[in-house]
Amino acid sequence: MYSEKVMDHFTNPRNVGELPDANAVGRVGNPVCGDIMQIYLKIENDVVVDAKFKTFGCGAAIATSSMATELVKGKTVEEALKLSNKAVTEALDGLPPVKMHCSVLAEEGIKSAIADYYKRQGIDPEPIVGCIGDCDHCCHH
Amino acid sequence: MEKRFVYADNAGTTAVSRTALDAMLPYFSENFGNPSGVYSVGRASRRALEEAREKIAGTVGASAGEIFFTGSGSEADNWAIRGVAEMLAEKKGRHIITSAVEHHAVFNTLEWLEKRFGFEITTLPVDSDGLISLEDLKNAIRDDTVLVTIMAANNEIGTIMPVREIGAICREKGVLFHTDAVQAVGHIPIDVEAMNVDMLSMAAHKFRGPKGVGALYVRKGIRLPSLIHGGGQEKGKRAGTENVAGIIGMAAALEEAVANMDENMARVSAMRDRLIDGLTKIPYSSLTGHRTNRLPGTASFVFECIEGESMILTLDNAGICASSGSACSSGSLDPSHVLMAIGLSHATAHGSVRLTINECSTDEDIDYILEVLPKTVEKLRSMSPLWEDRLNGKF
Ligand SMILES: Cc1ncc(COP(=O)(O)O)c(C=O)c1O
């Protein structure tokens, strides 16, 4: 049911771990739903120079975390904010319908980290990033 | 340790035994006759079919006339429940009692009766081991109760229900008792007489027979309505030319399983206990289901801070086939109702892993699982933000 790409990113996830000098950290999801993503970004001069993640979740949750962190590396913050769940899904050659929420979570994870980045600078992230976090991605299907 | 293939999902399905396969093979293109045919090849099929019925009946203490073949365990469950509903709704009532840990074949059939036909379903809770209380059962039976349907052994956690005692209560109160024994038959002793069972479901593929064939035992005297209308097969109750080869394979597999039951139970449960003892040593892990009163081959666990499907996929990469009741592996969004019913939190239930072995399993298989699985847990925990929280004492 998973594409080869998903299995590859699940079996050999890219960017797993923590980033000690991250200046943008976001956590989304909830243990009740069975998936939590923690995203660490290092942003320098408005560019994401490094990205890592830790994820509790199913195969798709781990693969989308891996892919999302790959996709934002080297991007400007503005570009990273535009990362859509669709882009993550496409880069993985698709996801089974019941797993689409994992790609939404990955998108939200990146946004949540960037929101943290703004907060750390005393900037209100809401107008820039929008609603993230408790959008109950999974339990309300 | 060298990578090997270890099949540990025998509660999902089993490999057909050599004995069953050999018994079946002649019934595809040599002895292919329709059992309803009056000519010799037809009569030969009929004889083999009736012999199979007799053998199967013998293994559960029934007589041949009480065994009806079906296309699956699910079909047997559906037939028993829908049949009793149809038979007794007008005459006696619309109340059915069940347990909170039934298979979906029972669960969804009851839900359908509730929604479509106004049945009232009492779902008995289970304790943390997965057992119902007999007191609860006694108290739940009413004048309009037409059926008690409680499984013999649970497919996810392996707990064996007190079938004999349930049967005795139902008999005393004059209520029909159906048991879904799909996981039990061929693995633990079953006797419909001693256990006061009125109807019992089984499926061949759980005891090394072929897929797509099952049976329903219906106690003599119960006039269960027809399931499939048509020809006269199965006394006109389940029309359709019989799955002759499948039925013969089922009988051969069951006969073998029952003949070797004592030996298999001892050997398989010893391997199961090695799994349980070894894997519950992993920190923040626990066994699900009753510690001793469980199916010989079922070792089921929850590992905190990891998710079951990613465990299954990682184990698969290492050659181990296992299963999980987590939401993500069931294709739904909630963890299994069984794990919820035994009182696990959602978060914990997501980390469920079920290993089900049988007589084909070897000590080397167990060694391999004991080697690989703890590492798999460790690997996934190392990338789980929940594990970090756990270690930091956040919950
Ligand atoms: C307890 C129980 N009941 C019913 C079934 C359904 O059997 P089948 O797959 O033959 O329809 C199963 C199989 O998973 C089971 O474990």
Coordinates of C-alpha atoms and ligand atoms in Angstrom, one line a residue:
Chain A
M1 CA 0.0 0.0 0.0
Y2 CA 3.0 2.3 0.4
S3 CA 5.0 3.5 -2.5
E4 CA 8.7 2.6 -2.9
K5 CA 9.6 6.2 -2.0
V6 CA 7.6 6.1 1.2
M7 CA 9.2 2.8 2.2
D8 CA 12.6 4.2 1.4
H9 CA 12.0 7.3 3.5
F10 CA 10.6 5.2 6.3
T11 CA 13.4 2.6 6.3
N12 CA 16.2 5.2 5.8
P13 CA 14.7 8.4 7.2
R14 CA 16.7 11.5 6.3
N15 CA 17.4 14.1 9.0
V16 CA 16.4 12.1 12.0
G17 CA 17.5 13.5 15.4
E18 CA 17.8 16.7 17.2
L19 CA 19.5 19.9 16.2
P20 CA 21.3 21.4 19.2
D21 CA 21.6 24.8 17.7
A22 CA 18.2 25.0 16.2
N23 CA 16.5 28.4 16.4
A24 CA 13.1 27.2 15.3
V25 CA 11.4 24.2 17.0
G26 CA 7.8 23.1 16.5
R27 CA 5.8 20.2 17.7
V28 CA 2.5 19.1 16.2
G29 CA 0.1 16.2 16.6
N30 CA -1.1 14.4 19.7
P31 CA -0.4 11.0 21.2
V32 CA -4.1 10.2 21.3
C33 CA -4.2 10.3 17.5
G34 CA -1.0 8.3 17.3
D35 CA 1.4 10.8 15.7
I36 CA 3.6 13.5 17.0
M37 CA 6.2 15.4 14.9
Q38 CA 8.9 17.5 16.4
I39 CA 10.7 19.6 13.8
Y40 CA 14.0 21.4 14.3
L41 CA 15.2 24.1 11.9
K42 CA 18.3 26.2 11.8
I43 CA 17.6 29.4 10.1
E44 CA 20.4 31.8 9.0
N45 CA 19.9 35.0 7.0
D46 CA 16.4 33.9 6.3
V47 CA 17.5 30.6 4.9
V48 CA 16.8 27.1 6.4
V49 CA 20.4 25.8 6.6
D50 CA 19.6 22.6 8.4
A51 CA 16.5 20.6 9.4
K52 CA 15.9 17.6 11.6
F53 CA 13.0 15.8 13.1
K54 CA 11.8 13.3 15.7
T55 CA 8.5 11.6 15.1
F56 CA 6.2 9.2 16.9
G57 CA 3.9 7.7 14.4
C58 CA 3.2 5.2 11.6
G59 CA 5.2 4.6 8.5
A60 CA 3.7 7.5 6.7
A61 CA 4.3 9.9 9.6
I62 CA 8.0 9.1 9.6
A63 CA 8.3 9.2 5.8
T64 CA 6.5 12.6 5.5
S65 CA 8.7 14.0 8.3
S66 CA 11.7 12.8 6.4
M67 CA 10.5 14.3 3.1
A68 CA 9.3 17.6 4.5
T69 CA 12.7 18.2 6.2
E70 CA 14.5 17.4 3.0
L71 CA 12.2 19.7 1.0
V72 CA 12.8 22.8 3.2
K73 CA 16.5 22.5 3.5
G74 CA 18.1 25.4 1.6
K75 CA 14.8 27.2 1.1
T76 CA 14.1 30.7 2.3
V77 CA 11.7 31.0 5.2
E78 CA 9.1 32.3 2.8
E79 CA 9.5 29.3 0.5
A80 CA 9.4 26.9 3.4
L81 CA 6.2 28.4 4.6
K82 CA 4.7 27.6 1.2
L83 CA 5.4 23.9 1.6
S84 CA 2.1 22.2 1.1
N85 CA 1.0 18.7 2.2
K86 CA 0.4 18.1 -1.5
A87 CA 4.0 18.8 -2.3
V88 CA 5.1 16.4 0.4
T89 CA 2.7 13.7 -0.8
E90 CA 3.8 14.1 -4.5
A91 CA 7.4 14.0 -3.6
L92 CA 6.7 10.6 -1.9
D93 CA 4.8 9.3 -5.0
G94 CA 1.5 9.5 -3.2
L95 CA 0.1 8.2 0.1
P96 CA -2.9 6.0 0.8
P97 CA -6.0 8.1 1.5
V98 CA -6.2 7.2 5.2
K99 CA -2.6 8.5 5.5
M100 CA -3.1 11.9 4.0
H101 CA -3.4 13.5 7.4
C102 CA 0.3 12.6 8.0
S103 CA 1.3 14.9 5.1
V104 CA -0.9 17.6 6.6
L105 CA 0.9 17.1 9.9
A106 CA 4.3 17.4 8.2
E107 CA 3.2 20.7 6.6
E108 CA 2.0 21.9 10.0
G109 CA 5.2 20.8 11.6
I110 CA 7.3 23.0 9.4
K111 CA 4.9 26.0 9.9
S112 CA 5.0 25.4 13.7
A113 CA 8.8 25.5 13.7
I114 CA 8.8 28.8 11.7
A115 CA 6.2 30.2 14.0
D116 CA 8.6 29.5 16.9
Y117 CA 11.3 31.2 14.9
Y118 CA 9.2 34.4 14.7
K119 CA 8.2 34.2 18.4
R120 CA 11.8 34.0 19.5
Q121 CA 12.3 37.3 17.7
G122 CA 9.3 38.9 19.4
I123 CA 7.2 38.8 16.3
D124 CA 3.6 37.6 16.4
P125 CA 3.6 34.6 14.0
E126 CA -0.2 34.4 13.6
P127 CA -0.5 36.9 10.7
I128 CA 2.4 35.3 8.8
V129 CA 2.0 31.6 9.5
G130 CA -1.8 31.3 10.3
C131 CA -3.4 28.6 12.5
I132 CA -1.2 25.7 13.3
G133 CA -1.1 23.1 16.0
D134 CA -4.4 22.2 17.4
C135 CA -6.3 21.8 14.2
D136 CA -7.1 18.2 15.2
H137 CA -5.8 16.7 12.1
C138 CA -6.6 13.1 12.7
C139 CA -9.4 12.7 15.1
H140 CA -12.0 14.5 13.1
H141 CA -12.0 12.7 9.8
Chain B
M1 CA 22.4 -13.0 13.8
E2 CA 21.7 -13.9 10.2
K3 CA 18.5 -12.5 8.7
R4 CA 15.7 -15.0 8.5
F5 CA 12.0 -15.2 7.6
V6 CA 9.9 -15.6 10.7
Y7 CA 6.1 -15.8 10.2
A8 CA 4.5 -14.7 13.4
D9 CA 1.0 -13.8 12.3
N10 CA -0.8 -17.2 12.6
A11 CA -3.8 -15.6 14.2
G12 CA -4.1 -13.7 10.9
T13 CA -3.8 -16.9 8.9
T14 CA -1.7 -20.0 8.7
A15 CA 0.2 -21.9 6.0
V16 CA -1.8 -24.9 4.8
S17 CA -0.4 -28.1 6.3
R18 CA 1.1 -30.8 4.0
T19 CA -1.6 -33.2 5.3
A20 CA -4.4 -30.8 4.4
L21 CA -2.9 -30.0 1.0
D22 CA -2.4 -33.7 0.1
A23 CA -5.9 -34.5 1.2
M24 CA -7.3 -31.6 -1.0
L25 CA -5.3 -32.1 -4.2
P26 CA -7.3 -35.1 -5.6
Y27 CA -10.5 -33.1 -5.4
F28 CA -9.6 -30.5 -8.0
S29 CA -9.3 -32.3 -11.2
E30 CA -9.5 -36.1 -10.5
N31 CA -12.4 -36.4 -8.1
F32 CA -14.1 -33.2 -9.3
G33 CA -17.6 -34.4 -9.3
N34 CA -20.5 -32.3 -8.0
P35 CA -21.6 -33.9 -4.7
S36 CA -25.2 -33.5 -5.8
G37 CA -24.6 -35.7 -8.9
V38 CA -26.1 -39.1 -8.8
Y39 CA -23.3 -40.7 -10.9
S40 CA -20.2 -42.3 -9.4
V41 CA -17.9 -39.2 -9.4
G42 CA -20.6 -37.2 -7.8
R43 CA -21.2 -39.9 -5.2
A44 CA -17.5 -40.1 -4.5
S45 CA -17.5 -36.3 -3.7
R46 CA -20.5 -36.7 -1.6
R47 CA -18.9 -39.5 0.4
A48 CA -15.8 -37.4 1.0
L49 CA -17.8 -34.4 1.9
E50 CA -19.9 -36.3 4.5
E51 CA -16.8 -38.0 5.8
A52 CA -15.2 -34.5 6.3
R53 CA -18.4 -33.4 8.1
E54 CA -18.2 -36.4 10.4
K55 CA -14.5 -35.8 11.2
I56 CA -15.1 -32.1 12.0
A57 CA -18.1 -32.9 14.2
G58 CA -16.0 -35.4 16.1
T59 CA -13.3 -32.9 17.0
V60 CA -15.7 -30.6 18.8
G61 CA -18.0 -33.2 20.3
A62 CA -20.9 -32.6 17.8
S63 CA -22.7 -35.0 15.5
A64 CA -22.3 -34.7 11.7
G65 CA -25.8 -33.4 11.3
E66 CA -25.0 -30.4 13.4
I67 CA -22.2 -29.1 11.2
F68 CA -23.0 -26.7 8.3
F69 CA -20.2 -25.6 6.0
T70 CA -19.7 -21.9 5.2
G71 CA -17.3 -19.8 3.2
S72 CA -15.6 -18.2 6.2
G73 CA -15.6 -17.7 9.9
S74 CA -17.3 -14.3 9.3
E75 CA -20.1 -16.0 7.4
A76 CA -20.6 -18.5 10.3
D77 CA -20.8 -15.6 12.8
N78 CA -23.2 -13.7 10.6
W79 CA -25.4 -16.7 10.0
A80 CA -25.7 -17.6 13.7
I81 CA -26.6 -14.1 14.8
R82 CA -28.8 -13.1 11.9
G83 CA -30.4 -16.5 12.0
V84 CA -31.4 -16.3 15.7
A85 CA -32.5 -12.7 15.2
E86 CA -34.8 -13.8 12.4
M87 CA -36.0 -16.9 14.2
L88 CA -36.8 -15.3 17.6
A89 CA -37.5 -11.6 17.1
E90 CA -41.3 -12.0 16.9
K91 CA -41.5 -15.0 19.2
K92 CA -39.2 -13.9 22.0
G93 CA -37.6 -10.5 21.7
R94 CA -34.9 -8.3 20.4
H95 CA -32.3 -8.4 23.1
I96 CA -28.8 -9.8 22.5
I97 CA -25.8 -9.9 24.9
T98 CA -22.2 -9.8 23.7
S99 CA -18.8 -8.8 25.0
A100 CA -16.7 -5.7 24.3
V101 CA -13.9 -7.6 22.6
E102 CA -15.7 -9.5 19.8
H103 CA -14.4 -9.7 16.3
H104 CA -15.9 -7.3 13.8
A105 CA -17.8 -10.2 12.2
V106 CA -19.9 -10.3 15.4
F107 CA -19.6 -6.7 16.4
N108 CA -20.8 -5.2 13.0
T109 CA -23.5 -7.8 12.6
L110 CA -25.0 -6.8 16.0
E111 CA -24.6 -3.1 15.1
W112 CA -26.6 -3.8 12.0
L113 CA -29.3 -5.5 13.9
E114 CA -29.5 -2.6 16.2
K115 CA -29.7 0.1 13.6
R116 CA -31.9 -1.7 11.0
F117 CA -34.1 -3.8 13.1
G118 CA -34.3 -2.1 16.5
F119 CA -32.5 -4.8 18.4
E120 CA -31.1 -3.9 21.8
I121 CA -27.5 -5.0 22.4
T122 CA -25.9 -5.3 25.8
T123 CA -22.2 -5.2 25.5
L124 CA -20.6 -6.7 28.6
P125 CA -17.4 -4.9 29.6
V126 CA -14.1 -6.9 30.2
D127 CA -11.5 -6.5 32.9
S128 CA -7.9 -5.6 32.1
D129 CA -7.2 -9.2 31.2
G130 CA -10.0 -9.2 28.7
L131 CA -12.4 -11.4 30.7
I132 CA -16.1 -10.8 31.2
S133 CA -17.7 -11.2 34.6
L134 CA -20.2 -14.0 34.9
E135 CA -22.2 -12.0 37.4
D136 CA -22.6 -9.3 34.8
L137 CA -23.8 -11.9 32.3
K138 CA -26.4 -13.3 34.8
N139 CA -27.6 -9.8 35.5
A140 CA -27.9 -8.9 31.8
I141 CA -30.1 -11.8 30.8
R142 CA -33.8 -10.7 30.5
D143 CA -37.0 -12.3 29.4
D144 CA -36.6 -11.0 25.9
T145 CA -32.9 -12.0 25.5
V146 CA -32.7 -14.2 22.4
L147 CA -29.0 -14.8 22.2
V148 CA -25.7 -14.5 24.1
T149 CA -22.7 -14.3 21.7
I150 CA -19.3 -14.4 23.3
M151 CA -16.1 -15.5 21.7
A152 CA -14.1 -18.5 22.9
A153 CA -10.7 -16.8 22.6
N154 CA -9.7 -13.4 21.6
N155 CA -7.9 -12.8 18.4
E156 CA -5.9 -9.7 19.5
I157 CA -4.9 -10.5 23.1
G158 CA -5.4 -14.3 23.2
T159 CA -7.5 -14.4 26.4
I160 CA -9.7 -17.5 26.7
M161 CA -13.2 -16.8 27.9
P162 CA -14.9 -19.0 30.5
V163 CA -17.0 -20.7 27.8
R164 CA -18.2 -23.6 29.9
E165 CA -19.5 -21.3 32.6
I166 CA -21.1 -18.9 30.1
G167 CA -22.8 -21.9 28.5
A168 CA -24.0 -23.2 31.9
I169 CA -25.6 -19.8 32.7
C170 CA -27.3 -19.6 29.3
R171 CA -28.6 -23.1 29.6
E172 CA -30.0 -22.5 33.0
K173 CA -31.7 -19.3 31.8
G174 CA -32.9 -20.9 28.6
V175 CA -31.1 -18.5 26.3
L176 CA -29.2 -19.6 23.2
F177 CA -25.4 -19.3 23.3
H178 CA -23.2 -18.8 20.3
T179 CA -19.5 -18.7 20.5
D180 CA -17.1 -17.4 17.9
A181 CA -14.4 -20.1 18.3
V182 CA -12.4 -19.1 15.2
Q183 CA -9.2 -18.6 17.2
A184 CA -9.8 -21.5 19.6
V185 CA -10.7 -24.5 17.4
G186 CA -7.7 -26.7 16.7
H187 CA -5.7 -24.9 19.3
I188 CA -7.4 -25.6 22.6
P189 CA -9.9 -28.4 23.6
I190 CA -13.5 -27.6 22.6
D191 CA -16.5 -29.7 23.4
V192 CA -19.9 -28.3 22.5
E193 CA -21.6 -30.7 24.9
A194 CA -19.4 -30.2 27.9
M195 CA -19.4 -26.4 27.3
N196 CA -23.2 -26.1 26.7
V197 CA -22.6 -24.3 23.4
D198 CA -25.6 -24.0 21.1
M199 CA -23.8 -22.6 18.1
L200 CA -20.1 -22.3 17.3
S201 CA -18.1 -20.7 14.5
M202 CA -14.9 -21.9 13.1
A203 CA -12.6 -21.1 10.1
A204 CA -10.2 -23.6 8.4
H205 CA -7.4 -21.1 7.7
K206 CA -6.7 -20.5 11.4
F207 CA -5.7 -24.2 11.9
R208 CA -3.7 -24.8 8.8
G209 CA -6.6 -25.6 6.5
P210 CA -7.3 -23.5 3.4
K211 CA -8.8 -20.0 3.3
G212 CA -12.4 -19.4 2.4
V213 CA -14.0 -22.3 4.2
G214 CA -15.6 -22.4 7.6
A215 CA -18.3 -24.1 9.5
L216 CA -21.1 -23.3 11.9
Y217 CA -22.1 -25.9 14.5
V218 CA -25.8 -25.7 15.2
R219 CA -27.2 -27.8 18.0
K220 CA -29.8 -30.3 16.9
G221 CA -33.3 -29.0 17.4
I222 CA -32.4 -25.4 16.7
R223 CA -34.2 -24.5 13.4
L224 CA -31.9 -21.8 12.2
P225 CA -33.3 -20.2 9.0
S226 CA -31.6 -20.5 5.7
L227 CA -28.7 -18.2 4.9
I228 CA -28.6 -18.7 1.1
H229 CA -31.6 -19.7 -0.8
G230 CA -31.3 -22.0 -3.8
G231 CA -30.4 -25.6 -4.1
G232 CA -30.6 -28.3 -1.4
Q233 CA -27.0 -28.1 -0.2
E234 CA -26.4 -28.0 3.5
K235 CA -30.0 -29.2 4.1
G236 CA -31.2 -26.4 1.9
K237 CA -29.9 -23.8 4.4
R238 CA -26.8 -22.7 2.6
A239 CA -27.3 -23.2 -1.1
G240 CA -24.4 -23.4 -3.6
T241 CA -22.2 -26.2 -4.8
E242 CA -19.9 -27.1 -1.9
N243 CA -16.2 -26.2 -1.8
V244 CA -15.4 -29.8 -1.7
A245 CA -11.6 -29.6 -1.8
G246 CA -11.7 -26.8 0.8
I247 CA -13.9 -28.8 3.1
I248 CA -11.8 -31.8 2.8
G249 CA -8.7 -29.8 3.6
M250 CA -10.4 -28.3 6.6
A251 CA -11.3 -31.7 8.0
A252 CA -7.7 -33.1 7.4
A253 CA -6.1 -30.0 9.0
L254 CA -8.4 -30.1 12.0
E255 CA -8.1 -33.8 12.5
E256 CA -4.3 -33.4 12.5
A257 CA -4.4 -30.4 14.8
V258 CA -6.6 -32.2 17.3
A259 CA -4.5 -35.4 17.2
N260 CA -1.4 -33.4 18.0
M261 CA -3.1 -30.8 20.3
D262 CA -1.5 -31.8 23.6
E263 CA 2.0 -31.9 22.2
N264 CA 1.5 -28.7 20.2
M265 CA 0.0 -26.8 23.2
A266 CA 3.0 -27.7 25.4
R267 CA 5.6 -26.8 22.8
V268 CA 3.9 -23.7 21.4
S269 CA 3.1 -22.2 24.8
A270 CA 6.6 -22.8 26.0
M271 CA 7.8 -20.7 23.0
R272 CA 5.1 -18.1 23.6
D273 CA 6.3 -17.8 27.2
R274 CA 9.9 -17.2 26.1
L275 CA 8.5 -14.4 24.0
I276 CA 6.5 -13.0 26.8
D277 CA 9.3 -13.3 29.4
G278 CA 11.9 -11.8 27.0
L279 CA 9.9 -9.0 25.5
T280 CA 8.3 -7.7 28.8
K281 CA 11.9 -7.1 29.9
I282 CA 11.9 -4.1 27.5
P283 CA 11.3 -1.0 29.7
Y284 CA 7.8 0.5 29.4
S285 CA 6.3 -2.6 27.8
S286 CA 3.6 -4.8 28.9
L287 CA 1.7 -7.9 28.0
T288 CA -1.9 -7.6 26.8
G289 CA -4.4 -10.2 27.8
H290 CA -4.3 -12.8 30.6
R291 CA -0.9 -14.0 31.6
T292 CA -1.7 -17.7 31.7
N293 CA -5.3 -18.2 30.5
R294 CA -4.4 -17.4 26.9
L295 CA -4.1 -19.1 23.5
P296 CA -0.9 -21.2 23.3
G297 CA 0.4 -19.2 20.3
T298 CA -0.5 -15.6 21.2
A299 CA 2.1 -13.2 22.6
S300 CA 0.7 -9.7 22.5
F301 CA 2.2 -6.5 23.8
V302 CA 2.2 -2.8 24.0
F303 CA 5.4 -0.8 23.8
E304 CA 5.0 2.8 25.0
C305 CA 6.1 5.8 22.9
I306 CA 6.2 4.0 19.6
E307 CA 3.5 3.3 17.1
G308 CA 2.5 -0.2 16.0
E309 CA 2.5 0.2 12.3
S310 CA 6.0 1.5 12.2
M311 CA 7.0 -1.5 14.4
I312 CA 5.4 -3.9 11.9
L313 CA 7.1 -2.3 8.9
T314 CA 10.5 -2.3 10.6
L315 CA 10.1 -5.9 11.7
D316 CA 9.1 -6.8 8.2
N317 CA 12.3 -5.3 6.9
A318 CA 14.0 -7.7 9.3
G319 CA 12.0 -10.6 7.9
I320 CA 9.5 -10.9 10.8
C321 CA 5.7 -10.9 10.0
A322 CA 3.7 -9.5 12.9
S323 CA 0.6 -7.5 13.4
S324 CA -0.7 -4.5 15.4
G325 CA -4.0 -3.2 16.6
S326 CA -2.9 0.4 16.3
A327 CA -5.1 2.8 14.3
C328 CA -2.6 3.2 11.5
S329 CA -2.4 -0.5 10.9
S330 CA -6.1 -1.2 11.1
G331 CA -6.8 1.4 8.4
S332 CA -9.1 3.3 10.8
L333 CA -8.3 6.2 13.0
D334 CA -8.8 4.6 16.4
P335 CA -6.9 1.9 17.9
S336 CA -8.7 -1.5 18.2
H337 CA -11.8 -1.6 20.3
V338 CA -10.3 -4.6 22.1
L339 CA -7.3 -2.6 23.4
M340 CA -9.7 0.2 24.4
A341 CA -11.9 -2.3 26.2
I342 CA -9.1 -3.7 28.4
G343 CA -8.5 -0.1 29.6
L344 CA -5.5 1.0 27.6
S345 CA -5.2 4.7 26.8
H346 CA -5.2 5.7 23.1
A347 CA -1.6 6.6 23.3
T348 CA -0.5 3.3 24.7
A349 CA -2.8 1.2 22.4
H350 CA -1.1 2.8 19.4
G351 CA 2.0 0.8 20.4
S352 CA 0.5 -2.6 20.2
V353 CA 2.3 -5.6 18.6
R354 CA 0.9 -9.1 18.3
L355 CA 3.1 -12.1 17.6
T356 CA 1.2 -15.3 17.0
I357 CA 3.2 -18.5 16.6
N358 CA 2.1 -22.1 16.0
E359 CA 3.6 -25.6 15.7
C360 CA 5.6 -24.6 12.6
S361 CA 7.5 -22.1 14.7
T362 CA 11.0 -23.0 15.9
D363 CA 13.2 -22.1 18.9
E364 CA 15.4 -20.3 16.4
D365 CA 12.5 -18.2 15.3
I366 CA 11.9 -17.2 18.9
D367 CA 15.7 -16.4 19.3
Y368 CA 15.6 -14.2 16.3
I369 CA 12.5 -12.3 17.5
L370 CA 14.1 -11.8 20.9
E371 CA 17.2 -10.5 19.2
V372 CA 15.5 -8.2 16.7
L373 CA 12.4 -6.8 18.4
P374 CA 14.1 -5.1 21.3
K375 CA 16.4 -3.3 18.8
T376 CA 13.5 -2.3 16.8
V377 CA 11.8 -0.8 19.8
E378 CA 15.0 1.0 20.7
K379 CA 15.5 2.4 17.2
L380 CA 11.9 3.8 17.0
R381 CA 12.1 5.2 20.5
S382 CA 15.3 7.0 19.7
M383 CA 13.4 8.9 17.0
S384 CA 10.2 9.4 19.1
P385 CA 9.6 12.8 20.8
L386 CA 7.4 11.0 23.3
W387 CA 10.2 8.8 24.4
E388 CA 12.2 11.9 25.1
D389 CA 9.3 13.2 27.2
R390 CA 9.1 9.8 29.0
L391 CA 12.8 9.8 29.9
N392 CA 12.5 13.4 31.1
G393 CA 9.7 12.4 33.4
K394 CA 7.1 14.5 31.6
F395 CA 4.5 11.7 31.9
Ligands
LIG1 C1 -12.2 -14.3 16.4 C2 -12.4 -14.3 14.9 N1 -13.7 -14.3 14.4 C3 -13.9 -14.3 13.1 C4 -12.9 -14.2 12.2 C5 -13.2 -14.1 10.7 O1 -12.8 -15.3 10.1 P1 -12.7 -15.3 8.5 O2 -11.5 -14.5 8.1 O3 -12.6 -16.7 8.1 O4 -14.0 -14.7 8.0 C6 -11.6 -14.1 12.7 C7 -10.4 -14.0 11.7 O5 -9.7 -13.0 11.7 C8 -11.3 -14.2 14.1 O6 -10.1 -14.1 14.6

